[in-house]
Each structure stands twice: as C-alpha cells, then as structure tokens.
PDB file of C-alpha atoms in Angstrom:
ATOM      1  CA  MET A  21     169.704 165.288 360.556  1.00 63.00           C
ATOM      2  CA  GLU A  22     173.520 165.022 361.236  1.00 75.00           C
ATOM      3  CA  THR A  23     175.627 162.359 358.780  1.00 87.00           C
ATOM      4  CA  VAL A  24     175.776 158.073 360.251  1.00 90.00           C
ATOM      5  CA  ASN A  25     178.739 156.538 359.279  1.00 92.00           C
ATOM      6  CA  SER A  26     179.305 152.679 358.631  1.00 93.00           C
ATOM      7  CA  VAL A  27     181.374 149.741 357.339  1.00 94.00           C
ATOM      8  CA  GLY A  28     180.528 146.460 355.349  1.00 93.00           C
ATOM      9  CA  ARG A  29     182.745 143.982 354.336  1.00 94.00           C
ATOM     10  CA  ARG A  30     182.687 140.356 351.040  1.00 93.00           C
ATOM     11  CA  LYS A  31     184.789 138.573 350.676  1.00 92.00           C
ATOM     12  CA  ALA A  32     188.328 140.664 350.080  1.00 92.00           C
ATOM     13  CA  ALA A  33     185.928 144.238 349.499  1.00 94.00           C
ATOM     14  CA  ILE A  34     185.827 146.958 352.066  1.00 95.00           C
ATOM     15  CA  ALA A  35     183.227 150.047 351.818  1.00 94.00           C
ATOM     16  CA  ARG A  36     183.066 152.906 354.250  1.00 95.00           C
ATOM     17  CA  VAL A  37     179.919 155.136 353.635  1.00 94.00           C
ATOM     18  CA  ILE A  38     178.745 158.506 354.912  1.00 94.00           C
ATOM     19  CA  LEU A  39     175.019 158.681 354.484  1.00 91.00           C
ATOM     20  CA  SER A  40     173.532 162.001 354.352  1.00 91.00           C
ATOM     21  CA  GLU A  41     170.129 164.306 354.031  1.00 90.00           C
ATOM     22  CA  GLY A  42     170.357 165.336 349.940  1.00 88.00           C
ATOM     23  CA  ASN A  43     168.407 163.988 347.019  1.00 88.00           C
ATOM     24  CA  GLY A  44     169.806 160.833 346.321  1.00 87.00           C
ATOM     25  CA  VAL A  45     173.634 161.101 344.618  1.00 91.00           C
ATOM     26  CA  ILE A  46     175.392 158.130 345.698  1.00 92.00           C
ATOM     27  CA  THR A  47     179.053 158.364 345.176  1.00 93.00           C
ATOM     28  CA  ILE A  48     181.953 156.054 344.791  1.00 93.00           C
ATOM     29  CA  ASN A  49     185.671 157.110 344.920  1.00 93.00           C
ATOM     30  CA  LYS A  50     184.486 160.244 344.220  1.00 93.00           C
ATOM     31  CA  ARG A  51     182.980 159.096 340.796  1.00 93.00           C
ATOM     32  CA  PRO A  52     179.016 158.735 340.605  1.00 93.00           C
ATOM     33  CA  ILE A  53     177.977 155.247 340.687  1.00 92.00           C
ATOM     34  CA  GLU A  54     176.969 155.231 337.137  1.00 92.00           C
ATOM     35  CA  VAL A  55     180.693 155.231 336.340  1.00 94.00           C
ATOM     36  CA  TYR A  56     181.804 152.810 339.367  1.00 93.00           C
ATOM     37  CA  PHE A  57     179.484 150.093 337.820  1.00 92.00           C
ATOM     38  CA  PRO A  58     178.561 150.689 335.031  1.00 93.00           C
ATOM     39  CA  SER A  59     176.729 146.841 335.308  1.00 92.00           C
ATOM     40  CA  SER A  60     172.944 147.899 336.124  1.00 93.00           C
ATOM     41  CA  ILE A  61     172.477 145.082 337.604  1.00 94.00           C
ATOM     42  CA  LEU A  62     175.656 145.914 340.223  1.00 93.00           C
ATOM     43  CA  GLN A  63     173.950 149.390 340.905  1.00 93.00           C
ATOM     44  CA  TYR A  64     170.836 147.667 341.488  1.00 94.00           C
ATOM     45  CA  ILE A  65     172.407 145.450 344.170  1.00 93.00           C
ATOM     46  CA  VAL A  66     173.550 148.352 345.305  1.00 91.00           C
ATOM     47  CA  ARG A  67     170.268 150.511 345.592  1.00 91.00           C
ATOM     48  CA  GLN A  68     168.607 147.558 347.470  1.00 92.00           C
ATOM     49  CA  PRO A  69     167.831 148.401 350.725  1.00 91.00           C
ATOM     50  CA  LEU A  70     166.577 151.781 349.724  1.00 90.00           C
ATOM     51  CA  THR A  71     164.440 151.054 347.268  1.00 91.00           C
ATOM     52  CA  LEU A  72     163.077 148.905 350.168  1.00 91.00           C
ATOM     53  CA  LEU A  73     162.138 151.120 352.632  1.00 91.00           C
ATOM     54  CA  ASP A  74     161.379 154.098 349.569  1.00 90.00           C
ATOM     55  CA  VAL A  75     164.331 156.578 350.479  1.00 89.00           C
ATOM     56  CA  ALA A  76     166.064 156.915 347.236  1.00 85.00           C
ATOM     57  CA  GLU A  77     165.663 160.173 347.000  1.00 88.00           C
ATOM     58  CA  LYS A  78     166.167 160.688 350.085  1.00 89.00           C
ATOM     59  CA  TYR A  79     169.646 160.465 350.942  1.00 90.00           C
ATOM     60  CA  ASP A  80     173.115 160.841 349.712  1.00 92.00           C
ATOM     61  CA  ILE A  81     175.700 158.244 350.124  1.00 92.00           C
ATOM     62  CA  LYS A  82     179.942 158.901 350.571  1.00 93.00           C
ATOM     63  CA  VAL A  83     181.562 155.828 349.612  1.00 93.00           C
ATOM     64  CA  ASN A  84     185.067 154.339 350.187  1.00 94.00           C
ATOM     65  CA  LEU A  85     185.615 151.468 348.328  1.00 93.00           C
ATOM     66  CA  ASP A  86     188.439 148.929 348.954  1.00 93.00           C
ATOM     67  CA  GLY A  87     189.878 145.781 347.840  1.00 92.00           C
ATOM     68  CA  GLY A  88     188.327 142.482 345.696  1.00 90.00           C
ATOM     69  CA  GLY A  89     186.689 142.378 342.551  1.00 93.00           C
ATOM     70  CA  TYR A  90     183.696 144.418 341.634  1.00 93.00           C
ATOM     71  CA  LYS A  91     180.553 141.810 343.217  1.00 93.00           C
ATOM     72  CA  GLY A  92     182.317 141.568 346.448  1.00 93.00           C
ATOM     73  CA  GLN A  93     182.314 145.131 346.626  1.00 94.00           C
ATOM     74  CA  ALA A  94     178.842 146.126 345.222  1.00 94.00           C
ATOM     75  CA  GLU A  95     177.802 143.421 347.966  1.00 93.00           C
ATOM     76  CA  ALA A  96     179.551 144.885 350.480  1.00 94.00           C
ATOM     77  CA  LEU A  97     178.390 148.604 349.884  1.00 94.00           C
ATOM     78  CA  ARG A  98     174.979 147.043 350.019  1.00 94.00           C
ATOM     79  CA  LEU A  99     175.551 146.209 354.087  1.00 94.00           C
ATOM     80  CA  ALA A 100     177.487 149.458 354.426  1.00 94.00           C
ATOM     81  CA  ILE A 101     174.045 151.001 353.348  1.00 93.00           C
ATOM     82  CA  ALA A 102     172.115 148.329 354.963  1.00 93.00           C
ATOM     83  CA  ARG A 103     174.025 149.050 358.747  1.00 94.00           C
ATOM     84  CA  ALA A 104     173.443 152.412 358.504  1.00 93.00           C
ATOM     85  CA  LEU A 105     170.442 152.810 357.706  1.00 91.00           C
ATOM     86  CA  VAL A 106     169.171 151.678 360.584  1.00 92.00           C
ATOM     87  CA  LYS A 107     171.485 153.207 362.901  1.00 92.00           C
ATOM     88  CA  ILE A 108     169.187 156.377 361.385  1.00 90.00           C
ATOM     89  CA  ASN A 109     165.586 154.446 362.130  1.00 89.00           C
ATOM     90  CA  PRO A 110     166.365 151.615 364.355  1.00 90.00           C
ATOM     91  CA  GLU A 111     162.414 150.261 362.511  1.00 92.00           C
ATOM     92  CA  ASP A 112     163.803 149.285 359.658  1.00 89.00           C
ATOM     93  CA  LYS A 113     165.704 146.589 361.155  1.00 91.00           C
ATOM     94  CA  SER A 114     163.259 143.817 360.895  1.00 92.00           C
ATOM     95  CA  ALA A 115     162.494 144.270 356.595  1.00 91.00           C
ATOM     96  CA  LEU A 116     166.313 144.810 355.735  1.00 91.00           C
ATOM     97  CA  ARG A 117     167.054 141.313 357.674  1.00 92.00           C
ATOM     98  CA  LYS A 118     164.295 139.483 356.106  1.00 92.00           C
ATOM     99  CA  GLU A 119     165.681 140.287 352.132  1.00 90.00           C
ATOM    100  CA  GLY A 120     169.188 139.240 354.284  1.00 91.00           C
ATOM    101  CA  PHE A 121     170.472 142.848 353.221  1.00 91.00           C
ATOM    102  CA  MET A 122     171.802 143.070 357.637  1.00 92.00           C
ATOM    103  CA  THR A 123     173.573 139.834 356.860  1.00 92.00           C
ATOM    104  CA  ARG A 124     177.741 139.439 357.126  1.00 92.00           C
ATOM    105  CA  ASP A 125     177.929 136.616 354.400  1.00 92.00           C
ATOM    106  CA  PRO A 126     181.123 134.986 355.601  1.00 93.00           C
ATOM    107  CA  ARG A 127     182.445 133.044 352.743  1.00 93.00           C
ATOM    108  CA  SER A 128     185.813 133.901 351.085  1.00 92.00           C
ATOM    109  CA  VAL A 129     188.324 132.528 349.916  1.00 92.00           C
ATOM    110  CA  GLU A 130     190.118 129.462 351.356  1.00 94.00           C
ATOM    111  CA  ARG A 131     193.493 129.910 351.022  1.00 95.00           C
ATOM    112  CA  LYS A 132     196.129 128.177 349.237  1.00 95.00           C
ATOM    113  CA  LYS A 133     198.132 125.340 351.050  1.00 95.00           C
ATOM    114  CA  PRO A 134     201.396 123.647 351.187  1.00 95.00           C
ATOM    115  CA  GLY A 135     202.908 121.427 348.738  1.00 93.00           C
ATOM    116  CA  GLN A 136     199.534 121.647 346.377  1.00 94.00           C
ATOM    117  CA  PRO A 137     198.948 123.972 343.450  1.00 95.00           C
ATOM    118  CA  LYS A 138     195.665 125.736 345.065  1.00 94.00           C
ATOM    119  CA  ALA A 139     193.387 125.459 347.331  1.00 95.00           C
ATOM    120  CA  ARG A 140     192.537 122.336 347.218  1.00 95.00           C
ATOM    121  CA  LYS A 141     193.928 120.320 343.511  1.00 94.00           C
ATOM    122  CA  ARG A 142     196.532 117.952 344.691  1.00 94.00           C
ATOM    123  CA  PHE A 143     199.504 117.938 341.829  1.00 93.00           C
ATOM    124  CA  GLN A 144     198.858 114.563 339.712  1.00 93.00           C
ATOM    125  CA  PHE A 145     200.221 110.758 341.527  1.00 92.00           C
ATOM    126  CA  SER A 146     202.010 108.885 339.636  1.00 92.00           C
ATOM    127  CA  LYS A 147     202.495 106.324 340.812  1.00 91.00           C
ATOM    128  CA  ARG A 148     205.951 105.117 339.537  1.00 87.00           C
TER     129      ARG A 148
END
C-alpha cells in the first residue's frame, strides 16, 4: 500500500495528513501526539475515526498542523484522518459519516465590523 494524503480544516486550523502502513504512531509537527496534545480528550478526538474502524494499530500518521487553537487543530486532524481512511477504503465512508467525522464544520469567527468594538457588540449608547 502506498501513502495517502488528505487535508482537514476547522475554524482557522489546517491539518495536512500523510497516512501510511505502520504500527499506530501519530507524529504531529515532528512530535509525538502525547507531547503535542497533552490533554487525553484531544488525543481521543484525534483517534476517534481510527478506533471506530479498529485500525488504530495499522497505520502510521504524519501530520503538518497549522493555525487555530488546540481544539480546532484536533478537530481538523480528525477530519483529515477520516478523509484519508475513506481514500484507502471507500466502504468505510457511511460508518464515518454516521458518526459525523466526514462533515467539515463550517462555523468560524465572525468578522469585526467597523465602528464597533467586536463583531456584534456595540459601543455604549448615550442619548445626550
């Protein structure tokens, strides 16, 4: 089996993934996942598509992560891994879609408008 590339995005985070046959090592920006995501919850989010299909020990994953915060990065990586797994085996798509791992979350930060302190917040109104 050759390597498979895929991209996942969430908010401002972009995850580029290279998935190849191996024994379950996940490397993010040349660091192991335990160092990059110390939180066990974020590690769980990243591994969700792998555990769903029982292939956690089958593939080595190299990741280039950029932008956003740690939660957005973890969810972008989850999407990228799910897309890579579908490229390898298209029959898995329905199972991953049912769990919601194939959907790109379109929500992002609303832009700041001119003449206002934030996107929706207004300066205090003064009648006189």
